[in-house]
Every structure is written in C-alpha cells, then in structure tokens.
C-alpha positions as a printed NumPy array, in Angstrom:
array([[ -0.105,  -0.273,   0.212],
       [  2.962,   2.316,   0.694],
       [  4.512,   1.833,  -2.565],
       [  1.391,   2.659,  -4.318],
       [  0.726,   6.161,  -3.074],
       [  4.14 ,   6.889,  -2.879],
       [  4.048,   6.208,  -6.818],
       [  0.838,   8.037,  -7.504],
       [  2.494,  10.748,  -5.799],
       [  6.2  ,  10.88 ,  -7.584],
       [  3.25 ,  11.042, -10.347],
       [  1.466,  13.756,  -9.662],
       [  4.795,  15.699,  -8.611],
       [  6.508,  15.006, -11.821],
       [  3.394,  16.687, -13.256],
       [  2.82 ,  20.032, -10.771],
       [  7.183,  20.48 , -10.947],
       [  6.921,  20.776, -14.812],
       [  3.689,  23.553, -13.973],
       [  6.059,  24.851, -11.344],
       [  8.882,  25.515, -13.893],
       [ 11.015,  22.906, -11.822],
       [ 10.909,  20.306, -14.408],
       [  9.702,  19.79 , -17.798],
       [  7.772,  16.174, -18.434],
       [  8.261,  14.474, -22.025],
       [ 11.403,  16.902, -22.731],
       [ 13.926,  15.296, -20.629],
       [ 13.84 ,  11.411, -20.309],
       [ 13.107,   9.505, -24.152],
       [  9.257,   8.698, -24.973],
       [ 10.623,   5.807, -26.818],
       [  9.866,   2.152, -24.845],
       [  8.243,   3.279, -22.466],
       [  5.718,   1.477, -20.544],
       [  1.664,   2.347, -20.248],
       [  0.703,   3.912, -16.832],
       [ -1.517,   1.678, -14.897],
       [ -3.87 ,   3.941, -15.173],
       [ -4.32 ,   4.262, -18.817],
       [ -3.581,   0.377, -19.467],
       [ -6.787,  -0.751, -21.3  ],
       [ -5.358,   1.487, -23.446],
       [ -2.965,   0.456, -27.173],
       [  0.518,   0.536, -26.821],
       [  1.351,  -0.138, -30.232],
       [ -0.665,   2.732, -31.127],
       [  0.829,   5.123, -28.549],
       [  3.643,   7.308, -27.704],
       [  4.383,   7.735, -23.809],
       [  6.219,  10.498, -23.589],
       [  5.09 ,  10.771, -19.811],
       [  3.175,   8.733, -16.824],
       [  1.182,  12.341, -17.539],
       [  1.497,  12.763, -21.264],
       [  1.074,  10.389, -24.134],
       [  0.461,  10.646, -27.827],
       [ -0.914,   8.866, -30.648],
       [  1.171,   8.069, -33.495],
       [  0.235,   9.641, -36.782],
       [ -0.055,   6.35 , -38.472],
       [ -2.348,   4.794, -35.56 ],
       [ -5.37 ,   7.713, -36.901],
       [ -6.394,   5.257, -39.948],
       [ -9.409,   7.17 , -41.542],
       [-12.253,   6.521, -38.74 ],
       [-14.135,   9.999, -38.258],
       [-14.05 ,   8.539, -33.928],
       [-10.446,   8.144, -32.326],
       [-11.798,   5.194, -29.971],
       [-10.419,   5.598, -26.467],
       [ -8.25 ,   3.54 , -26.   ],
       [ -6.02 ,   5.459, -29.224],
       [ -7.226,   8.829, -27.883],
       [ -4.019,  11.151, -26.156],
       [ -3.491,  11.484, -22.61 ],
       [ -2.659,  15.111, -21.094],
       [ -3.162,  15.37 , -17.29 ],
       [ -1.952,  18.548, -15.862],
       [ -1.826,  16.727, -12.525],
       [ -2.532,  12.783, -12.1  ],
       [ -5.994,  11.31 , -11.647],
       [ -7.539,  10.872,  -8.19 ],
       [ -7.759,   7.336,  -6.881],
       [ -9.72 ,   5.492,  -8.65 ],
       [-12.332,   4.477,  -6.004],
       [-14.36 ,   8.13 ,  -7.205],
       [-16.11 ,   5.984,  -9.885],
       [-16.589,   3.594,  -8.274],
       [-20.011,   4.971,  -7.609],
       [-20.31 ,   7.528, -10.32 ],
       [-24.275,   8.688, -10.243],
       [-22.373,   9.548,  -6.465],
       [-20.171,  11.6  ,  -7.582],
       [-21.378,  15.833,  -6.535],
       [-20.955,  19.116,  -7.917],
       [-20.735,  22.397,  -6.708],
       [-23.131,  24.66 ,  -8.87 ],
       [-21.906,  28.093,  -7.955],
       [-23.094,  31.452,  -9.403],
       [-26.654,  30.991, -10.085],
       [-29.814,  32.537,  -8.385],
       [-30.267,  28.528,  -5.675],
       [-27.064,  27.587,  -5.808],
       [-26.5  ,  23.535,  -4.353],
       [-24.434,  20.156,  -4.653],
       [-25.647,  18.72 ,  -7.54 ],
       [-24.669,  14.342,  -8.295],
       [-24.425,  13.201, -11.309],
       [-27.437,  11.132, -11.057],
       [-29.415,  14.103, -10.235],
       [-27.493,  15.754, -14.02 ],
       [-28.659,  12.788, -15.263],
       [-32.779,  13.849, -14.796],
       [-32.171,  17.371, -15.959],
       [-31.262,  17.349, -20.098],
       [-29.446,  15.268, -22.568],
       [-27.182,  16.002, -25.329],
       [-24.38 ,  14.507, -27.418],
       [-21.556,  16.513, -29.233],
       [-18.872,  15.464, -31.662],
       [-16.001,  17.42 , -31.317],
       [-12.515,  17.578, -31.411],
       [-10.438,  17.524, -28.465],
       [ -7.321,  18.893, -28.331],
       [ -4.381,  19.48 , -26.071],
       [ -3.513,  22.853, -26.273],
       [  0.127,  22.228, -26.777],
       [ -0.455,  19.681, -29.754],
       [  2.297,  20.705, -32.48 ],
       [  5.244,  21.848, -29.949],
       [  7.464,  19.818, -31.245],
       [  7.591,  22.035, -35.027],
       [  8.321,  25.329, -33.03 ],
       [ 11.581,  26.422, -33.862],
       [ 12.418,  28.267, -30.804],
       [ 12.229,  24.824, -28.997],
       [  9.379,  26.589, -26.304],
       [  9.792,  24.086, -22.927],
       [  6.563,  21.47 , -22.528],
       [  5.927,  17.946, -24.043],
       [  7.138,  17.411, -27.208],
       [  3.467,  16.592, -29.217],
       [  3.747,  16.594, -32.822],
       [ -0.148,  15.821, -34.386],
       [ -1.149,  13.134, -31.449],
       [ -2.311,  15.282, -28.826],
       [ -5.661,  15.511, -30.794],
       [ -8.59 ,  13.039, -31.168],
       [-12.596,  13.006, -32.44 ],
       [-14.97 ,  11.928, -29.818],
       [-18.61 ,  11.97 , -28.679],
       [-19.275,  13.135, -25.022],
       [-23.079,  12.882, -23.614],
       [-24.136,  14.833, -20.967],
       [-26.339,  17.748, -19.686],
       [-26.552,  20.894, -21.439],
       [-25.324,  23.869, -18.88 ],
       [-28.096,  25.694, -19.804],
       [-30.631,  23.344, -18.888],
       [-28.678,  22.858, -15.446],
       [-28.464,  27.037, -15.285],
       [-31.956,  27.568, -15.82 ],
       [-33.334,  25.077, -13.983],
       [-31.399,  26.902, -10.713],
       [-33.274,  29.97 , -11.53 ],
       [-30.469,  31.491, -13.775],
       [-27.234,  33.385, -13.412],
       [-26.686,  35.594, -10.44 ],
       [-26.094,  38.857, -11.886],
       [-22.846,  39.842, -12.811],
       [-21.371,  37.28 , -13.824],
       [-18.92 ,  36.662, -17.04 ],
       [-17.002,  33.513, -17.025],
       [-17.688,  29.859, -16.101],
       [-15.411,  28.877, -13.952],
       [-14.687,  24.669, -13.571],
       [-12.242,  23.358, -10.72 ],
       [-11.293,  19.323, -10.923],
       [-11.082,  16.943,  -8.429],
       [ -7.394,  15.921,  -8.477],
       [ -5.722,  15.611,  -5.233],
       [ -3.372,  18.2  ,  -4.083],
       [ -0.657,  17.39 ,  -1.65 ],
       [ -0.5  ,  19.179,   1.88 ],
       [  2.599,  20.599,   1.407],
       [  2.028,  21.987,  -2.283],
       [  0.184,  25.724,  -2.284],
       [ -3.346,  24.655,  -3.762],
       [ -3.572,  27.825,  -6.162],
       [ -0.426,  27.052,  -7.993],
       [ -1.335,  23.51 ,  -8.884],
       [ -5.481,  23.273,  -8.798],
       [ -6.761,  23.039, -11.837],
       [ -9.295,  25.458, -12.454],
       [-10.043,  27.448, -15.59 ],
       [-12.565,  29.998, -16.458],
       [-13.439,  30.135, -20.204],
       [-16.267,  33.509, -21.597],
       [-19.83 ,  32.822, -20.255],
       [-20.694,  33.68 , -24.019],
       [-20.443,  29.937, -24.571],
       [-22.857,  28.801, -21.582],
       [-25.02 ,  27.117, -24.415],
       [-22.774,  24.737, -25.994],
       [-21.229,  23.801, -22.526],
       [-22.02 ,  20.335, -21.501],
       [-21.471,  17.961, -18.025],
       [-20.512,  14.962, -19.205],
       [-20.461,  11.547, -18.164],
       [-19.894,   9.196, -21.322],
       [-17.234,   9.508, -23.865],
       [-17.961,   7.53 , -27.235],
       [-21.358,   6.267, -25.95 ],
       [-19.514,   4.13 , -22.237],
       [-19.39 ,   6.147, -19.048],
       [-16.111,   8.053, -18.354],
       [-12.697,   6.106, -17.883],
       [-10.982,   7.997, -15.106],
       [ -8.238,   8.689, -17.334],
       [-10.365,  10.972, -19.229],
       [-11.863,  12.855, -16.358],
       [-14.745,   9.967, -15.415],
       [-17.097,  10.635, -13.479],
       [-17.713,  13.75 , -15.1  ],
       [-16.543,  16.496, -16.949],
       [-17.258,  19.894, -18.308],
       [-16.732,  19.954, -22.065],
       [-16.341,  23.495, -24.257],
       [-16.652,  22.403, -28.121],
       [-13.944,  24.183, -29.965],
       [-11.7  ,  25.565, -26.924],
       [ -8.189,  23.449, -26.689],
       [ -8.583,  20.694, -24.325],
       [ -6.907,  22.564, -20.893],
       [-10.762,  24.153, -20.898],
       [-12.174,  20.766, -20.963],
       [-11.643,  19.964, -16.933],
       [-11.887,  16.741, -15.374],
       [-13.38 ,  15.179, -12.288],
       [-15.228,  18.712, -12.233],
       [-16.122,  19.417,  -8.227],
       [-17.091,  22.589,  -9.249],
       [-18.603,  24.822, -11.445],
       [-18.94 ,  27.895, -10.714],
       [-20.457,  31.491, -12.802],
       [-18.035,  33.923, -11.786],
       [-17.636,  37.545, -12.524],
       [-13.826,  37.589, -12.775],
       [-11.4  ,  34.802, -14.085],
       [-10.235,  32.054, -11.989],
       [ -6.968,  33.333, -10.088],
       [ -5.268,  30.305, -10.316],
       [ -1.929,  29.884, -12.194],
       [ -3.086,  27.798, -14.502],
       [ -5.73 ,  30.756, -15.699],
       [ -3.785,  33.387, -14.509],
       [ -0.179,  32.526, -15.926],
       [  0.102,  29.41 , -18.132],
       [ -2.01 ,  28.586, -21.046],
       [ -0.973,  32.072, -22.446],
       [ -0.017,  33.382, -26.147],
       [  2.673,  35.414, -25.273],
       [  5.511,  36.884, -27.535],
       [  8.816,  34.199, -27.119],
       [ 11.318,  35.6  , -23.664],
       [  7.742,  37.896, -22.661],
       [  7.112,  36.768, -18.763],
       [  2.862,  35.316, -19.046],
       [  0.37 ,  37.111, -17.031],
       [ -3.537,  37.881, -17.097],
       [ -2.837,  40.705, -20.063],
       [ -1.807,  38.023, -22.409],
       [ -4.559,  36.961, -24.306],
       [ -5.951,  33.145, -23.041],
       [ -5.476,  30.027, -24.73 ],
       [ -8.735,  29.098, -25.539],
       [-10.246,  28.523, -28.964],
       [ -8.999,  26.079, -31.697],
       [ -7.969,  27.424, -35.003],
       [ -7.927,  25.562, -38.284],
       [ -6.157,  23.315, -38.764],
       [ -5.604,  19.736, -40.869],
       [ -2.844,  17.125, -40.926],
       [ -2.007,  13.92 , -43.419],
       [ -2.349,  10.928, -42.37 ],
       [ -1.648,   8.838, -45.255],
       [  0.426,   7.529, -47.023],
       [  3.841,   8.428, -44.427],
       [  7.192,   7.641, -45.246],
       [  7.148,   5.598, -48.63 ],
       [  4.651,   4.899, -51.312],
       [  4.505,   3.536, -54.218],
       [  4.574,   5.073, -57.511],
       [  1.247,   5.783, -59.261],
       [ -2.46 ,   5.708, -57.829],
       [ -2.258,   7.046, -54.305],
       [ -4.904,   8.24 , -51.78 ],
       [ -3.679,  10.798, -49.462],
       [ -6.2  ,  11.274, -46.444],
       [ -5.753,  13.132, -43.745],
       [ -8.243,  15.397, -41.218],
       [ -9.421,  19.007, -40.693],
       [-11.651,  20.761, -38.786],
       [-12.06 ,  24.438, -37.874],
       [-12.28 ,  24.912, -33.898],
       [-15.239,  26.935, -32.869],
       [-16.381,  27.   , -36.929],
       [-17.062,  24.268, -38.92 ],
       [-14.341,  23.165, -41.374],
       [-15.234,  24.432, -45.357],
       [-13.125,  22.867, -47.349],
       [ -9.611,  21.412, -47.696],
       [ -6.736,  21.595, -50.168],
       [ -3.791,  19.184, -50.624],
       [ -0.276,  19.25 , -52.557],
       [  1.99 ,  16.711, -53.292],
       [  5.164,  19.233, -54.265],
       [  5.472,  21.52 , -50.731],
       [  3.046,  23.586, -51.26 ],
       [  3.449,  25.207, -55.061],
       [  0.104,  23.939, -56.222],
       [ -2.95 ,  22.731, -54.63 ],
       [ -5.992,  20.177, -55.652],
       [ -9.206,  20.552, -53.625],
       [ -9.815,  17.383, -51.448],
       [-13.109,  15.845, -50.831],
       [-14.427,  15.041, -47.555],
       [-15.838,  11.352, -46.471],
       [-18.107,  10.402, -44.516],
       [-20.682,  12.142, -42.277],
       [-20.708,  15.585, -41.004],
       [-20.64 ,  15.386, -37.312],
       [-21.229,  18.865, -36.99 ],
       [-19.335,  22.441, -36.522],
       [-17.024,  21.225, -33.696],
       [-16.018,  17.615, -34.854],
       [-12.746,  17.093, -37.766],
       [-13.629,  15.236, -41.323],
       [-12.177,  13.371, -43.186],
       [-10.289,  13.735, -46.404],
       [ -9.302,  12.045, -49.612],
       [ -7.491,  13.495, -52.643],
       [ -6.73 ,  10.914, -55.15 ],
       [ -3.846,  11.264, -57.043],
       [ -0.596,   9.669, -58.705],
       [  2.765,  10.066, -57.409],
       [  5.698,   9.876, -59.156],
       [  8.336,   8.389, -58.268],
       [ 10.933,  10.332, -55.871],
       [ 10.456,  12.148, -52.638],
       [  7.206,  13.972, -51.905],
       [  6.239,  16.476, -49.427],
       [  2.618,  16.642, -48.891],
       [  0.688,  19.087, -46.995],
       [ -2.804,  19.995, -46.147],
       [ -4.509,  23.327, -46.161],
       [ -8.15 ,  23.893, -44.795],
       [-10.23 ,  26.796, -44.446],
       [-12.948,  27.495, -42.472],
       [-16.631,  28.804, -42.599],
       [-15.591,  31.926, -42.362],
       [-12.761,  32.159, -44.227],
       [ -9.924,  31.62 , -41.941],
       [ -7.015,  29.902, -43.986],
       [ -5.039,  27.429, -42.084],
       [ -1.223,  29.696, -42.047],
       [  2.013,  28.622, -43.799],
       [  3.347,  29.002, -40.727],
       [  1.696,  30.296, -37.191],
       [  3.069,  33.26 , -35.513],
       [  5.213,  31.933, -32.923],
       [  4.768,  31.936, -28.694],
       [  6.463,  31.187, -26.132],
       [  4.889,  28.16 , -24.696],
       [  4.323,  26.661, -27.973],
       [  0.361,  26.79 , -28.181],
       [ -1.993,  26.343, -31.121],
       [  0.509,  25.5  , -33.992],
       [ -1.717,  25.259, -37.503],
       [  1.365,  25.65 , -39.864],
       [  0.084,  23.965, -42.562],
       [  4.222,  23.251, -43.881],
       [  5.052,  21.591, -40.82 ],
       [  2.469,  19.259, -40.815],
       [  3.093,  18.029, -43.363],
       [  4.969,  14.603, -44.361],
       [  7.43 ,  13.837, -46.736],
       [  7.206,  10.558, -48.985],
       [  9.981,   9.26 , -51.187],
       [  7.921,   7.241, -53.543],
       [  9.756,   4.443, -55.445]])
C-alpha cells in the first residue's frame, strides 16, 4: 500500500513540477519504449507514444480513416495525476457544486441525468499539440500531431442546469470549472489546482458529460464528470469536475492567470496576455507516411475549424507549390468535429512533401507558418504538419 501511494505521489509531483517550472515532462526523458501507466492499461500500446505518465500521444499512423477516435487510442494530457479510482466506483453519487446561480446547490451525477441530455462530437486537442514544430524549442511535452482526437460526449447541457437553478446571478462573466484531483498538503493549492475559466458567451454549448463515445468516461479522461467546452483546447475541458461556478472574474489559479497564455517568445506570462481558449483551423495528413509506391495513391487526413465548421481542404504533393481540392469523406458530425478528407492522385518516383491546408466557414485559412508564442500553443502551420514521402 505504501508503495502505491508513493508512486502516485511521484507522478503527481512530476506533473506539478512541470507546472511550476521545476521540471519539464516529456523533454528530459525519452518517449521510446516506455510502458503504459496502470491507469491507462486499457489503451493500445502500439498506437501510442508515452512521453510521461501524464502525457501520451497517438501515433500518426494509428489514426486511420475513422471519424471517431477510439478511447483506447486517444491521447492523454493530465496537468495533475488522476485521483484514486474509487471516485468512479459509484459514478451517480459524484457531487458537483453549482455556484454563481440564483439557487446554488450541490448536485449528483444521478440528479444531473434527470435534468437533460445532449450529445456533441468534437475535436479534443491539447493546447500544445504541434509544439515540437516550433523553431524556438518551447519547453513542455514535444507533441507532434497526436495530442488530438475526435470524440463524442454525452451529458446535460449546462444551460439546462443553470436555468433549473434560477439562472445566472447578476454580473457573471465567466464559467469556471474546478477539477477534483488530490493536491498534496505541502503544495500551494492555487499553484496546482486545475481550475479554468471560459467566457460565459459559450454557456449554451457547454456540456457536463458522463459518457465518452457511448461509454462512461474513464478515470483517465475525466470520469465520472467532465466539463466539455466544444471548440476550445483540452485544458478548458476540466476533468473530475467538482465545482462549476459562474463567476464575475477569471479564476485566480495559476493555470488560469499565468499558464496557457499566448505571449511573445521570451516574455513573462500574465493575465494581460490572451488566454488559450478557442482552437484555430487546422488539418494534417495521415497517409501515405514515409514511403509509397509510384502510381495511384489516396492521400488521407483530418481537418477541423475549431469553433467554426471546416469548409474545405486542399492537398499539395509538392510542398505547397500546387494545390488540389480534396473531398470530405463520410458524414458531417457537426461544427466542432473534424472531417475526414481524401485526394486521389498519382505520385511519380522521388521524394514528395505532402501537406494539407484547411479553410473554415468564416474564411480563415490554415497558415503556412503560425505566429510563434512563448509556450508553443496552437501550432496549425500546414508546412510543419506535412509528411515527406519517398516514392519508388
């Protein structure tokens, strides 16, 4: 028993050390040949790259062409290690405190299930996905394309819960979710707690979700209850939700005030910098990878628009000199989901840089290179996300 507690504490401290600048998860250690941690033992090792116990990436060649990312292939990003598995023993008994409304109260998941039901398909993507492509070598896990997936959440719309409790209290401007991770007594709670605020403008899209891809949300992905903010980066989708508050101000937690901020390289982060909230338009190729035979080839990949529907995607097999329009494959699962795309083309022998470029419904085009930011967030440049393929 003592050994188990010590291991959990070590993993927690590793995650929080990265948060406080004492260590960087996924940079100082190799991601090769690491076993899956126990709490994600249900996942497929061959589909994943283990950077650390709290940062696990989907391999590009494991995505395939399916619109929905299976949970056993879905990436993992935890700012703090998951709580004890006992919290999912009786899922319906888990309580969340609802505050900042006319009639605040605590509700169990069982009670939430009687208040409404909705489902949303959406891209779940770590804010740092693509960080490895930035030239200034920002610290943090060196994600490439695999800290993302397209999943289906089911739960109660937050709007229904808020309305049932008398509506928002006066002057509320943010939705603030607090996670239920265990914080060691010797660490400052506000430095470590996962507590994120998003604008109240998204109230009508937020879900309090208990199912992922039709199954109860695993502990690894935030069960028994997770706050889901479609179109926003993963950190804003708070796991193990224990408090949901409509607030007049953003959270004073460090993860809100000085982390996950977009700022010029070399500056010190603070609340004066924009928060990492909505995702930008993006796409990436999933096949072919590395090698291909000359002749007819199907170039495949995924494209999404963040908070906007993705409108179109183009593919270039010569590094962006010439572009061809790709076709969307399969059903449209909604504005927040990604679309699978394909292009039938012929490849001649030689080396080809295959890239994709998406455009959203508002006319925003995926850039060749993104504007650098200090922590390496929201990389959506099409050139870096391309693949070099040797054709013979």
